[in-house]
Short mmCIF file of C-alpha atoms and ligand atoms in Angstrom, two decimals:
data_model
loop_
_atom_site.label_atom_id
_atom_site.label_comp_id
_atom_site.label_asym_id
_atom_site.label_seq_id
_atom_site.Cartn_x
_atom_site.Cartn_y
_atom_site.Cartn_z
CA UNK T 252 70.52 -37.87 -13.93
CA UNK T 253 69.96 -35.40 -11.02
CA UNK T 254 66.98 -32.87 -11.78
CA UNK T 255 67.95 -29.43 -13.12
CA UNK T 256 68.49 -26.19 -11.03
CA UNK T 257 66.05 -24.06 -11.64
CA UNK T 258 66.64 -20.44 -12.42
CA UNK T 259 64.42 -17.58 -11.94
CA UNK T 260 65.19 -14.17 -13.77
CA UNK T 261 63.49 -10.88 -13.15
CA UNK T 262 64.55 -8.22 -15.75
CA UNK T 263 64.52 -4.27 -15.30
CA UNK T 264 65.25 -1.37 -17.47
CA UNK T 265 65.83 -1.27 -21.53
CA UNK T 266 65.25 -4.30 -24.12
CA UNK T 267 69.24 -4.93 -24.12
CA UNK T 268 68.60 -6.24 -20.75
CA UNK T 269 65.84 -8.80 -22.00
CA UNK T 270 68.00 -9.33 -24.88
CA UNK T 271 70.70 -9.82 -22.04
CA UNK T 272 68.83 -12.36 -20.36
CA UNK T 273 67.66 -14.29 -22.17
CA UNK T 274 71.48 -15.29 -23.31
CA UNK T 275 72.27 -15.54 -19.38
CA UNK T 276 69.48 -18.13 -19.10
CA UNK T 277 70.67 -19.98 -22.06
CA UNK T 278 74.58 -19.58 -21.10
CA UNK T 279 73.22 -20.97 -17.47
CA UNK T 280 71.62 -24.14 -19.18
CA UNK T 281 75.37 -25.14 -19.69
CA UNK T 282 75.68 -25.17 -15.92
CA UNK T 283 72.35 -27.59 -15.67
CA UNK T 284 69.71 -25.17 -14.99
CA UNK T 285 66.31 -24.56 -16.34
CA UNK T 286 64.25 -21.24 -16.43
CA UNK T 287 61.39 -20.92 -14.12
CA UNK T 288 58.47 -18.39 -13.83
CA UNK T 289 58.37 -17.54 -10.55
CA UNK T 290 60.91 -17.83 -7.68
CA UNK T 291 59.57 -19.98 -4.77
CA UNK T 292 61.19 -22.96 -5.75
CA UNK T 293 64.26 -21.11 -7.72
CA UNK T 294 68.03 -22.57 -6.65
CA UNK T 295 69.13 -19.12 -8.55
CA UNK T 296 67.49 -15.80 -8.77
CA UNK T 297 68.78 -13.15 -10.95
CA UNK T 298 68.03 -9.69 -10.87
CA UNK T 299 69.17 -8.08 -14.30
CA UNK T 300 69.00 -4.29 -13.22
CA UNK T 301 69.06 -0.64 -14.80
CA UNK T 302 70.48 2.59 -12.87
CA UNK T 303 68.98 4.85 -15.34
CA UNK T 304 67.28 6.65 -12.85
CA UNK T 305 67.37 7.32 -9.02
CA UNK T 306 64.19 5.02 -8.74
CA UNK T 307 64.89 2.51 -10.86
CA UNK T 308 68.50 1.64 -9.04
CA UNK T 309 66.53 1.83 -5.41
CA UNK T 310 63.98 -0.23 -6.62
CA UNK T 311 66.80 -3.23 -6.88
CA UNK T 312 67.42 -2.93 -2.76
CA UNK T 313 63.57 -3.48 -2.11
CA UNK T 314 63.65 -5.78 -4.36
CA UNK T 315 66.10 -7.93 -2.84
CA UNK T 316 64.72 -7.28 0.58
CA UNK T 317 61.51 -8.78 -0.47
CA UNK T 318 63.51 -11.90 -1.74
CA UNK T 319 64.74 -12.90 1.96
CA UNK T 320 62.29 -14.98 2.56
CA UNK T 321 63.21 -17.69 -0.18
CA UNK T 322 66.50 -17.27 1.31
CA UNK T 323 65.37 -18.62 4.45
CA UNK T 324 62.77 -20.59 3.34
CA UNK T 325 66.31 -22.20 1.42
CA UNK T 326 69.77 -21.68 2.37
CA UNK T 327 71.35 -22.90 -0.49
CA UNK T 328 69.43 -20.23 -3.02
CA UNK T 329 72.02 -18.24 -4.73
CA UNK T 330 70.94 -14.36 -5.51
CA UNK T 331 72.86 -12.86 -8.25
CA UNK T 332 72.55 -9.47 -9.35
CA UNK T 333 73.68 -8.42 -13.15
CA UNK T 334 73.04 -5.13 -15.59
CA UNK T 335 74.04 -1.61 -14.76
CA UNK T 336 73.30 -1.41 -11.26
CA UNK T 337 75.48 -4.66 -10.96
CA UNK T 338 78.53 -2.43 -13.42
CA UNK T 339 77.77 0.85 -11.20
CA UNK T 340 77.54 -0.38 -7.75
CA UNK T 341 79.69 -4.09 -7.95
CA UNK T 342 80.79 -4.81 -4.43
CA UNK T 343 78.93 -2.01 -2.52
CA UNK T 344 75.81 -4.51 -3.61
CA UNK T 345 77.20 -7.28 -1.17
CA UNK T 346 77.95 -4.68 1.37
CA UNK T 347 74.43 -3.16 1.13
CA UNK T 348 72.87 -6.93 1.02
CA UNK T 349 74.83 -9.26 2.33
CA UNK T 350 72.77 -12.37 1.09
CA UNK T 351 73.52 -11.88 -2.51
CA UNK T 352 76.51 -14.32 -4.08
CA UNK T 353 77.39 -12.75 -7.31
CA UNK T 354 77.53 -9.78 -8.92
CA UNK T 355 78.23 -9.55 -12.82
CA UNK T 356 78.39 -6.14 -15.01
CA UNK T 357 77.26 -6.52 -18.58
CA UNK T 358 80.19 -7.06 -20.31
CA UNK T 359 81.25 -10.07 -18.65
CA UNK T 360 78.08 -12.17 -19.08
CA UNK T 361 80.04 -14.85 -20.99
CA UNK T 362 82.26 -15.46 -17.24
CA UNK T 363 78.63 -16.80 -15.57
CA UNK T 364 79.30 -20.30 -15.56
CA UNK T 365 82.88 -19.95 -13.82
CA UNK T 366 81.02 -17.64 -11.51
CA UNK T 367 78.40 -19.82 -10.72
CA UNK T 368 80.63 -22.45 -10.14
CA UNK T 369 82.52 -20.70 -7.49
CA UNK T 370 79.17 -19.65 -6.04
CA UNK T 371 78.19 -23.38 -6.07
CA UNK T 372 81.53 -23.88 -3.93
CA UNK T 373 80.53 -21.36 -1.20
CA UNK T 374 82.12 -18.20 -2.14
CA UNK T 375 81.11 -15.16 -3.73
CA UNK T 376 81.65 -13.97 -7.30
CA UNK T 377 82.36 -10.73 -8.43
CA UNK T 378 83.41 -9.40 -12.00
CA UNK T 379 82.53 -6.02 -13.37
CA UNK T 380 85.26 -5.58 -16.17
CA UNK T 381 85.22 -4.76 -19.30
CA UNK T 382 86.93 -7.16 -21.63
CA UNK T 383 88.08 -6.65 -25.33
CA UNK T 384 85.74 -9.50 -26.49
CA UNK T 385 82.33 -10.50 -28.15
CA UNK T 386 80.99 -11.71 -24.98
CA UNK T 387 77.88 -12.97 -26.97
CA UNK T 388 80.64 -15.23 -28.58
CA UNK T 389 81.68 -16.80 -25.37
CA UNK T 390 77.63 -17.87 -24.66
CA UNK T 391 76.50 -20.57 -25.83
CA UNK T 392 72.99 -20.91 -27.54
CA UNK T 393 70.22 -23.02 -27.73
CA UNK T 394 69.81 -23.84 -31.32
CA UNK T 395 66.81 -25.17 -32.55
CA UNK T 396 64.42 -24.39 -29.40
CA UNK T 397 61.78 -22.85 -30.65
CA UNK T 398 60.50 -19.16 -29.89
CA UNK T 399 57.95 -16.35 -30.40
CA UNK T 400 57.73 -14.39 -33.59
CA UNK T 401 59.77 -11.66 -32.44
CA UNK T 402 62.70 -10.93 -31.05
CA UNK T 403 65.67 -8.66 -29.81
CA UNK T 404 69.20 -9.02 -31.17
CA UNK T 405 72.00 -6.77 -29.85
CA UNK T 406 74.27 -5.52 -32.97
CA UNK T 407 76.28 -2.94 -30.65
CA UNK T 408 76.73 -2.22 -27.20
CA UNK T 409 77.66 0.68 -24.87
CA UNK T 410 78.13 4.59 -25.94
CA UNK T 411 80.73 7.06 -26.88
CA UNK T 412 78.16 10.26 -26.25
CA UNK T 413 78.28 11.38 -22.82
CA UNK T 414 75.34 13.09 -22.87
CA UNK T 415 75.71 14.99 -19.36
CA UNK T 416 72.95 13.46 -17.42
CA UNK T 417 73.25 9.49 -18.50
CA UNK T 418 74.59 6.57 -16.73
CA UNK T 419 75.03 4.76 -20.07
CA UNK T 420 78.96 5.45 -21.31
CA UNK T 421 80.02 4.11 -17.50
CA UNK T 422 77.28 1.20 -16.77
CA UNK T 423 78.05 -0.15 -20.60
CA UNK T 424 81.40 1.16 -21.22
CA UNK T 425 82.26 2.38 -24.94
CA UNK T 426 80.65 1.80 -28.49
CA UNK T 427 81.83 -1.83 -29.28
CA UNK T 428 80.13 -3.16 -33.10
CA UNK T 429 79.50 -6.95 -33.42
CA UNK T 430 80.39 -8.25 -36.69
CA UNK T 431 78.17 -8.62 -39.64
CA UNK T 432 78.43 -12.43 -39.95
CA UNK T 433 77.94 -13.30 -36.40
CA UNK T 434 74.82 -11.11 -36.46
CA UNK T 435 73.81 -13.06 -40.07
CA UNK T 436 74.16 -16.22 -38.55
CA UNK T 437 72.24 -15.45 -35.18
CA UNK T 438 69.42 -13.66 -37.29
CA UNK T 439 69.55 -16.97 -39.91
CA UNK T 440 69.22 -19.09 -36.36
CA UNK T 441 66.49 -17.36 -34.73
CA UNK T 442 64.22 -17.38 -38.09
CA UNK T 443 64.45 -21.50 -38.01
CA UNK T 444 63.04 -21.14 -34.92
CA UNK T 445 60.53 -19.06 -35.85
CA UNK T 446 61.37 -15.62 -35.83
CA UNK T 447 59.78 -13.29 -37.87
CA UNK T 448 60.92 -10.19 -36.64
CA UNK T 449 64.02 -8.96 -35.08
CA UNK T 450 64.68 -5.71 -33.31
CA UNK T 451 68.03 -4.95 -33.88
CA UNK T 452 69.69 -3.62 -30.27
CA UNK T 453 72.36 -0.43 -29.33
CA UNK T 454 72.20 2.01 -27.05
CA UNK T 455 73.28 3.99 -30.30
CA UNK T 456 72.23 1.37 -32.70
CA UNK T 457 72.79 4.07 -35.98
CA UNK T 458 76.39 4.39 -34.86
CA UNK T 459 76.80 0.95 -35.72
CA UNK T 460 80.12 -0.02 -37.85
CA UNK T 461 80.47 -3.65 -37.76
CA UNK T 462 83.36 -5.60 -39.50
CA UNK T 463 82.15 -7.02 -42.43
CA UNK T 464 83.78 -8.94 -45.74
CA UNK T 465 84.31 -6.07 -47.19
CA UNK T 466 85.49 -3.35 -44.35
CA UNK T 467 83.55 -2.10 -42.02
CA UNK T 468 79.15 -2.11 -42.89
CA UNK T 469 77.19 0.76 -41.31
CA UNK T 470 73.75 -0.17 -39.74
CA UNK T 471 71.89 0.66 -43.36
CA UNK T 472 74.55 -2.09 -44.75
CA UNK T 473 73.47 -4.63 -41.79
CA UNK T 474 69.82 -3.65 -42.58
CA UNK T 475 70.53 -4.56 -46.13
CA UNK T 476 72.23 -7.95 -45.53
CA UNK T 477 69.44 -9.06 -43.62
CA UNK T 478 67.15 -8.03 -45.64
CA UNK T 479 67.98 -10.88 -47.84
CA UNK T 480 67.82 -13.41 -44.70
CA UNK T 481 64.69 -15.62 -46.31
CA UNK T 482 61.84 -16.01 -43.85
CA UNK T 483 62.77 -12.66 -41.82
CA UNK T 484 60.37 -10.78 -42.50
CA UNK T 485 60.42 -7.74 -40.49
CA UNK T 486 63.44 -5.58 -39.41
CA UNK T 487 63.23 -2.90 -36.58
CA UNK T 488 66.37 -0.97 -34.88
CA UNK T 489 66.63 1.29 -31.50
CA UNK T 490 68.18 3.38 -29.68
CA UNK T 491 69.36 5.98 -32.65
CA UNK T 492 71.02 9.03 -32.06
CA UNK T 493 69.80 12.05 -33.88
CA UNK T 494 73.31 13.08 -34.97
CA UNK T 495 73.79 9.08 -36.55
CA UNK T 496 70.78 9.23 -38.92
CA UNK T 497 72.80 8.88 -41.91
CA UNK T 498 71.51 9.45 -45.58
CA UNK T 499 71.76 5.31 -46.41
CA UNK T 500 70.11 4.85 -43.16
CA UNK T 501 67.05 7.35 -44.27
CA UNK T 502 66.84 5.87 -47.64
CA UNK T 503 66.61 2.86 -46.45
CA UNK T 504 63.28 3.70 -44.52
CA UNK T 505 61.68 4.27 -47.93
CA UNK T 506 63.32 1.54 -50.41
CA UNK T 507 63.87 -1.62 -47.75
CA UNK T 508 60.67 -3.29 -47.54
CA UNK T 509 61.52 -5.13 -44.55
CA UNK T 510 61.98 -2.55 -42.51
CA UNK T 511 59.26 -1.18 -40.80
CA UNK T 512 58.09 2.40 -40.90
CA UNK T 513 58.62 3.16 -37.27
CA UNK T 514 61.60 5.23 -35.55
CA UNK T 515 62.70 5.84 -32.04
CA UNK T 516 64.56 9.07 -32.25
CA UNK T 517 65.33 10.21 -28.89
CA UNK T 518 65.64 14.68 -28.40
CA UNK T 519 65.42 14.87 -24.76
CA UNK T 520 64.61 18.54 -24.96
CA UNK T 521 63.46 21.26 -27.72
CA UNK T 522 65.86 23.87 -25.88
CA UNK T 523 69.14 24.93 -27.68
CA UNK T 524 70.33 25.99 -24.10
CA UNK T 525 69.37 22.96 -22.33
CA UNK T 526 69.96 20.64 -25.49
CA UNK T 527 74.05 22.06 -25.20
CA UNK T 528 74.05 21.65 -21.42
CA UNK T 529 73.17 18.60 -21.84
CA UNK T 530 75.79 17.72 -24.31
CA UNK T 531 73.23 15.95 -26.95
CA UNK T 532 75.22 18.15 -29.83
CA UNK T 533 73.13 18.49 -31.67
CA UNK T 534 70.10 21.13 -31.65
CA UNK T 535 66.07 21.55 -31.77
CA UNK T 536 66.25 22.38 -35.76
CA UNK T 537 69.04 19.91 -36.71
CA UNK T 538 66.88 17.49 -34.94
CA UNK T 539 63.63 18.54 -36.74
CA UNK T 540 65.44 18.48 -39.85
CA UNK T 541 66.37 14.91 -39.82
CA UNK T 542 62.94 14.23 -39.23
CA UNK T 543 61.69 16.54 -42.36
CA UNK T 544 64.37 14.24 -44.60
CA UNK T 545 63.02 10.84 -42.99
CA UNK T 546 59.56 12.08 -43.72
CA UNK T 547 60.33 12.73 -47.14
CA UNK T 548 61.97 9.32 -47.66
CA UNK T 549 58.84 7.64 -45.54
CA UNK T 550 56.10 9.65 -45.20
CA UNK T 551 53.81 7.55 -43.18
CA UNK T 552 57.00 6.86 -40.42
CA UNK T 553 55.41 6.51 -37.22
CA UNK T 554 57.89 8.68 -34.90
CA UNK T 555 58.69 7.88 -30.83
CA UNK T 556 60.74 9.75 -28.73
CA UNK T 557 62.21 10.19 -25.32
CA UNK T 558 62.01 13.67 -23.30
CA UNK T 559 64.07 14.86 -20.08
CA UNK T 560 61.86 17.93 -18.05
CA UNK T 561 63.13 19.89 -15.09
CA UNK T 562 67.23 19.70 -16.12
CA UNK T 563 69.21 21.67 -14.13
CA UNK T 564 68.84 25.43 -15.10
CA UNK T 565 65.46 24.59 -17.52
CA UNK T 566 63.45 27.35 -17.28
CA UNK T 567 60.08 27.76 -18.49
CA UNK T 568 60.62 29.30 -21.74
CA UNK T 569 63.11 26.39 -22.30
CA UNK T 570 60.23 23.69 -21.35
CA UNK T 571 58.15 25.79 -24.10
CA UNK T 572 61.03 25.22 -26.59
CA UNK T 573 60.30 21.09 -25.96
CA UNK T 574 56.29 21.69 -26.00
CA UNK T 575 56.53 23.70 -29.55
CA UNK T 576 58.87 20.89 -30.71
CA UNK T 577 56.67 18.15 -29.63
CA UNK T 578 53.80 19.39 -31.62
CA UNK T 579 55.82 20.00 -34.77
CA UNK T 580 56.24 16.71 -34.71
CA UNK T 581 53.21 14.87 -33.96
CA UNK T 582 54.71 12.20 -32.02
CA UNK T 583 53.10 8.18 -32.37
CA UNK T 584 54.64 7.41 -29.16
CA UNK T 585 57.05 9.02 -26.75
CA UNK T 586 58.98 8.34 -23.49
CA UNK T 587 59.23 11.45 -21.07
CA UNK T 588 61.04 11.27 -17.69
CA UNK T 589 61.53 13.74 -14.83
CA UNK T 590 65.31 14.41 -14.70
CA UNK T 591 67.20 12.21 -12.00
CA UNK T 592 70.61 13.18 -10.89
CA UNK T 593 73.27 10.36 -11.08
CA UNK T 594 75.94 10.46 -9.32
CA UNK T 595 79.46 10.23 -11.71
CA UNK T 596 77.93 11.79 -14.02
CA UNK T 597 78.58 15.08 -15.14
CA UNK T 598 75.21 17.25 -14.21
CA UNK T 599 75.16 15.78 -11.03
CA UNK T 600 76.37 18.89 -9.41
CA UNK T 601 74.35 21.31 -10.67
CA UNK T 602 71.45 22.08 -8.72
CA UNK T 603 67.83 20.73 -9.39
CA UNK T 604 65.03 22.94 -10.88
CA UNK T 605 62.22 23.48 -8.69
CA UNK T 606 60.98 19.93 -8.06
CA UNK T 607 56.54 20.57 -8.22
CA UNK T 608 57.70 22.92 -11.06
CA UNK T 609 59.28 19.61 -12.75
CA UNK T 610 56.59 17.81 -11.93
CA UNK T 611 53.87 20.00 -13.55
CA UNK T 612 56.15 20.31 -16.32
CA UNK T 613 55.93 16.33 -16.94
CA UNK T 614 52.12 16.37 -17.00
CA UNK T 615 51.96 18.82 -19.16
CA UNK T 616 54.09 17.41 -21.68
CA UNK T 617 52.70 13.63 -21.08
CA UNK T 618 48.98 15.64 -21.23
CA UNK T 619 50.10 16.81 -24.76
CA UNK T 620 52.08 13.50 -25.89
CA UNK T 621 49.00 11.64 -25.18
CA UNK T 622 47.08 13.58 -26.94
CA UNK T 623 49.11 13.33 -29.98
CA UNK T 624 49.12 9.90 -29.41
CA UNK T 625 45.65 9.38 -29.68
CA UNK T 626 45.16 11.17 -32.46
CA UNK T 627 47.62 9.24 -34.58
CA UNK T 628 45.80 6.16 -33.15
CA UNK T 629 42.67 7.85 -33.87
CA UNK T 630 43.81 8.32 -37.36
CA UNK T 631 44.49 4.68 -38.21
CA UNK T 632 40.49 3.87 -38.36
CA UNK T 633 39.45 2.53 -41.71
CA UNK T 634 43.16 1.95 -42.65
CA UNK T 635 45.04 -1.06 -43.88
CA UNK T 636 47.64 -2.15 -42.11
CA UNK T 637 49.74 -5.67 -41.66
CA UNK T 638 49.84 -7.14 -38.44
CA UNK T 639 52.36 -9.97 -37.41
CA UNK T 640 50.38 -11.91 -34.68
CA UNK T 641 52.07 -12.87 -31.65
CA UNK T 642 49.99 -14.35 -29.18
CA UNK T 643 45.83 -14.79 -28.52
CA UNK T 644 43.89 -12.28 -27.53
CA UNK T 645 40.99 -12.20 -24.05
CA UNK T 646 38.82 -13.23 -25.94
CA UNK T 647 37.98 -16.55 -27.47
CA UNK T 648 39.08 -16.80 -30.81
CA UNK T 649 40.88 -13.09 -31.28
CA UNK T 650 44.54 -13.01 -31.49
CA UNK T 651 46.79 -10.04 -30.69
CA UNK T 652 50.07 -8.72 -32.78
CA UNK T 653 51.71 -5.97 -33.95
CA UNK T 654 51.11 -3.31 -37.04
CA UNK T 655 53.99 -2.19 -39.01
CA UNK T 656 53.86 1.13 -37.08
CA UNK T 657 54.40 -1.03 -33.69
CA UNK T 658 50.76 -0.62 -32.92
CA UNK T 659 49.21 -3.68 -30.65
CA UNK T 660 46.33 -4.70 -32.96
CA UNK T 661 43.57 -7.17 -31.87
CA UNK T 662 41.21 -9.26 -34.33
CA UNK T 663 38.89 -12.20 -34.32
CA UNK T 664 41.07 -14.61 -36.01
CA UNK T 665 40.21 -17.79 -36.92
CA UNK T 666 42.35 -20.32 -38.25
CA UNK T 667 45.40 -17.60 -38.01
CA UNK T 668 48.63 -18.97 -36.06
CA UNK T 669 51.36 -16.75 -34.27
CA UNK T 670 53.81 -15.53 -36.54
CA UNK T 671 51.32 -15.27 -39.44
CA UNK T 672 51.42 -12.03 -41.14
CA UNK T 673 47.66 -10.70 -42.16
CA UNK T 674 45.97 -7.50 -43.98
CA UNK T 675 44.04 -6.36 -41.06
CA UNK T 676 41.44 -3.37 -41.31
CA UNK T 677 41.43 -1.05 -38.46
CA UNK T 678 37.65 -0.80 -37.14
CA UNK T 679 38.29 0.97 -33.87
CA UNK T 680 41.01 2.70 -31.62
CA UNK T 681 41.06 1.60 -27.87
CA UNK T 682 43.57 3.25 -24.74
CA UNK T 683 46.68 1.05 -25.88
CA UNK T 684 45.44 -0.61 -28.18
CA UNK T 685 43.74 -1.21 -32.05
CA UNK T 686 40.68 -3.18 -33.41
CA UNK T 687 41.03 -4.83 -36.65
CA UNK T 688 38.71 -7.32 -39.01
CA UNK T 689 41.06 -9.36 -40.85
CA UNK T 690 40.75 -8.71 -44.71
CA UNK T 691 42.59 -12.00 -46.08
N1 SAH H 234 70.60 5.93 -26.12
C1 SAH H 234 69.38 6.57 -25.99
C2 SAH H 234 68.74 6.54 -24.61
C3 SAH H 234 69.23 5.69 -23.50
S1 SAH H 234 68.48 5.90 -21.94
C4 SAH H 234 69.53 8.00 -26.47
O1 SAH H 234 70.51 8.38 -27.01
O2 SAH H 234 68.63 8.80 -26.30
C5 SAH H 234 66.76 6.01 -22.26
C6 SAH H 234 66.16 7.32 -21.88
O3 SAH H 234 66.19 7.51 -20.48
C7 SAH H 234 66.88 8.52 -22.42
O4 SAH H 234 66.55 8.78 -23.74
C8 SAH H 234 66.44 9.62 -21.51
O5 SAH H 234 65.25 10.22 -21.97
C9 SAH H 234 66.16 8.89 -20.21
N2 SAH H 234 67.19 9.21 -19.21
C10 SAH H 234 68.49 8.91 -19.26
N3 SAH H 234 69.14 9.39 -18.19
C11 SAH H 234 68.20 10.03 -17.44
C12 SAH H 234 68.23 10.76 -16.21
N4 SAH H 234 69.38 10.95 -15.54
N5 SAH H 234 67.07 11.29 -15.74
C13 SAH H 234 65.91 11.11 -16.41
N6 SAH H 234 65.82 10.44 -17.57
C14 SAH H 234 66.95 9.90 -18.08
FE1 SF4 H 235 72.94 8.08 -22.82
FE2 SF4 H 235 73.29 10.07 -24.51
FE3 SF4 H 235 74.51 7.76 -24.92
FE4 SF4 H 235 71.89 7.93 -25.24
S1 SF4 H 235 73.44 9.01 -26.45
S2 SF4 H 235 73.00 6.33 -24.18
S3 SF4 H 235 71.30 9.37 -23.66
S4 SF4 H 235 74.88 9.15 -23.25
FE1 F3S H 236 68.98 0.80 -17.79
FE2 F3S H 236 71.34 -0.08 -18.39
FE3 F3S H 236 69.42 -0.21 -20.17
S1 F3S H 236 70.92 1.69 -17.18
S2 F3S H 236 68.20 1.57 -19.66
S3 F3S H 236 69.49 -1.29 -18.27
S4 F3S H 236 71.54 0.25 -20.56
#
């Protein structure tokens, strides 16, 4: 038997794209290859990429620049480049950088061997549509090889939102639902291999309405049917949409023990005006509401969000609005961006705020998010908490994992294996980090 390719992955942007390729590399084992760490000796490197923002699309062109030299070094390494720079750009890519083969949007992930076969033959590959399938249907798996203790699984894809300054709805097309048994049965697969946790994936995961046996199940119904998976032990969801926090879904927080007490709930701004130009629909107190009723139903949630500063025509008093929202809150964790024009979508024309105006904006919000984040870390000295452990720690003997509020925990650990859930007390609070004796 001839020795297999070797592939060599490098992902960008949001967990749907690790989610994303890790099926690629498993759909590409059909085709003989392996994954590899690094890419010197790779006969395929893919570059799974994200257009979210200006920088992060750019960064792909360096990127491939820098990968020239394994072209050289061998002629007969393919370059492929997938995700929503891939869906945005398709052939321009090739134009732009004439040593890369293939091309591949996100929805047609499931065409890679085909493509790779054509590649194989000398040409180049191109496919950027967006079929009316389950693509993850069309990729094979790997059952039985074994894994880490957590992992991603992508229950619905793309968005129907349009929020005015995203790339989303056009990189991942519209709001497609997988059904409730395929999900089962992936969840039921990835637990024999030693899954504890799953993260369940959408770019507006709450907006999920799978087909299930009995019409269609809403993502508190999903949450419900896994909950009665044996051996899962931990359920987690993102990206919700304030709008999409339905009552089952908020109930669930406090009667599902599975599901951790942890929620991304994205506002992008805490300005009415700015919140409608941006077309979130929804405002700064419907927003704050749905996080008084989640409180109520889990009153220890740990809350993350994600923030948007200097939008076209955000004034001061509007960046105000998002500071006195933030510290209603009292965020755990938060994502804040400076606002990137992309082209095709519809803020693109409007002009940009002052741009060391946006940029003082930022810090002052990061200044203020990290404080809060601290604090809440702060806060978690001499509690209890559960921690799944994933993987060892610096030191000898510790081990490092995850609280049920998504904190990274460290301990001194003896005798404890990954994937083994522990009562943990927390003894100190580090930059990113917590410090735990185990109690059991
Ligand atoms: N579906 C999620 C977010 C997807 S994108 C939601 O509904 O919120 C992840 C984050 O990137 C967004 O929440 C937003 O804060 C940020 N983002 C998206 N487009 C951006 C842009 N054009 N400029 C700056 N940040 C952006
Ligand atoms: Fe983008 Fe808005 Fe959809 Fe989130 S809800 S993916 S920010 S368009
Ligand atoms: Fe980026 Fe695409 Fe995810 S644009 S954030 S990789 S959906």
């Amino acid at each position: 038997m001839s020795d297999p390719k070797k592939l060599f992955i490098k992902t960008y942007g949001c967990q749907m794209n690790v989610y994303d390729s890790e099926r690629m590399a498993e759909t590409l084992g059909g085709s003989g290859y392996v994954e590899v760490k690094t890419p010197d000796e790779a006969d395929m490197i893919l570059l799974n990429t994200c257009h979210i923002r200006e920088k992060a699309a750019e960064k792909i062109y360096s990127e491939l620049g820098r990968m020239r030299p394994f072209k050289e070094a061998n002629p007969d390494l393919k370059i492929g480049v997938a995700g929503c720079v891939a869906q945005a750009e398709g052939e321009e890519i090739m134009r732009r950088q004439p040593m890369v083969d293939l091309v591949v949007g996100p929805q047609s992930y499931h065409k890679l061997p085909a493509m790779e076969a054509k590649v194989e033959a000398g040409e180049k590959a191109l496919d950027t549509d967006f079929p009316e399938e389950d693509k993850f249907e069309h990729m094979p798996k790997r059952p039985k090889a074994s894994r880490g203790p957590t992992a991603f699984l992508t229950v619905q894809e793309g968005c129907d939102k349009f929020c005015a300054f995203c790339v989303v709805p056009y990189t991942r097309g519209a709001e497609v639902s997988r059904p409730v048994d395929r999900i089962l049965t992936e969840a039921r697969d990835l637990v024999e291999r030693g899954v504890r946790e799953i993260t369940l994936l959408g770019q507006n995961v709450n907006a999920y309405h799978g087909a299930g046996p009995n019409g269609d199940h809403t993502l508190a119904d999903l949450i419900w049917a896994l909950d009665k998976v044996d051996g899962l032990e931990r359920i987690r969801f993102t990206t919700s949409h304030p709008n999409d926090m339905d009552d089952a879904l908020i109930a669930a927080h406090g009667e599902c023990e599975k599901l951790m007490p942890y929620l991304h709930l994205p506002v992008q701004s805490g300005s009415d005006k700015i919140l409608k130009r941006m077309n979130r629909s929804h405002t700064a107190e419907s927003y704050l509401r749905v996080i008084e009723r989640i409180r109520a139903a889990r009153p220890d949630i740990l809350l993350s969000g994600d923030f948007i500063v200097g939008f076209p025509e955000e004034t001061e008093a509007d960046f105000q609005d998002t500071m006195e929202l933030v510290r209603q809150v009292r965020y755990g964790q938060a994502y804040s961006f400076k606002y990137s024009s992309r082209p095709g979508t519809p803020a693109a024309a409007r002009p940009l705020v002052d741009q060391s105006e946006a940029d003082d904006r930022l810090q002052r919000l990061q200044a203020l998010l990290t404080e809060q984040q601290t604090e809440i870390q702060h806060s978690m000295i001499g509690r209890e908490v559960s921690v799944l452990f994933e993987k060892p720690g610096r030191i000898e003997g510790q081990m490092i994992g995850k609280s049920q509020y998504l904190h990274a925990v460290f301990a001194d650990a003896p005798g404890v294996e990954r994937g083994d859930i522990r009562r943990v007390k927390i003894v100190e609070s580090e930059k990113n980090s917590l410090k735990g004796v185990l109690l059991d």
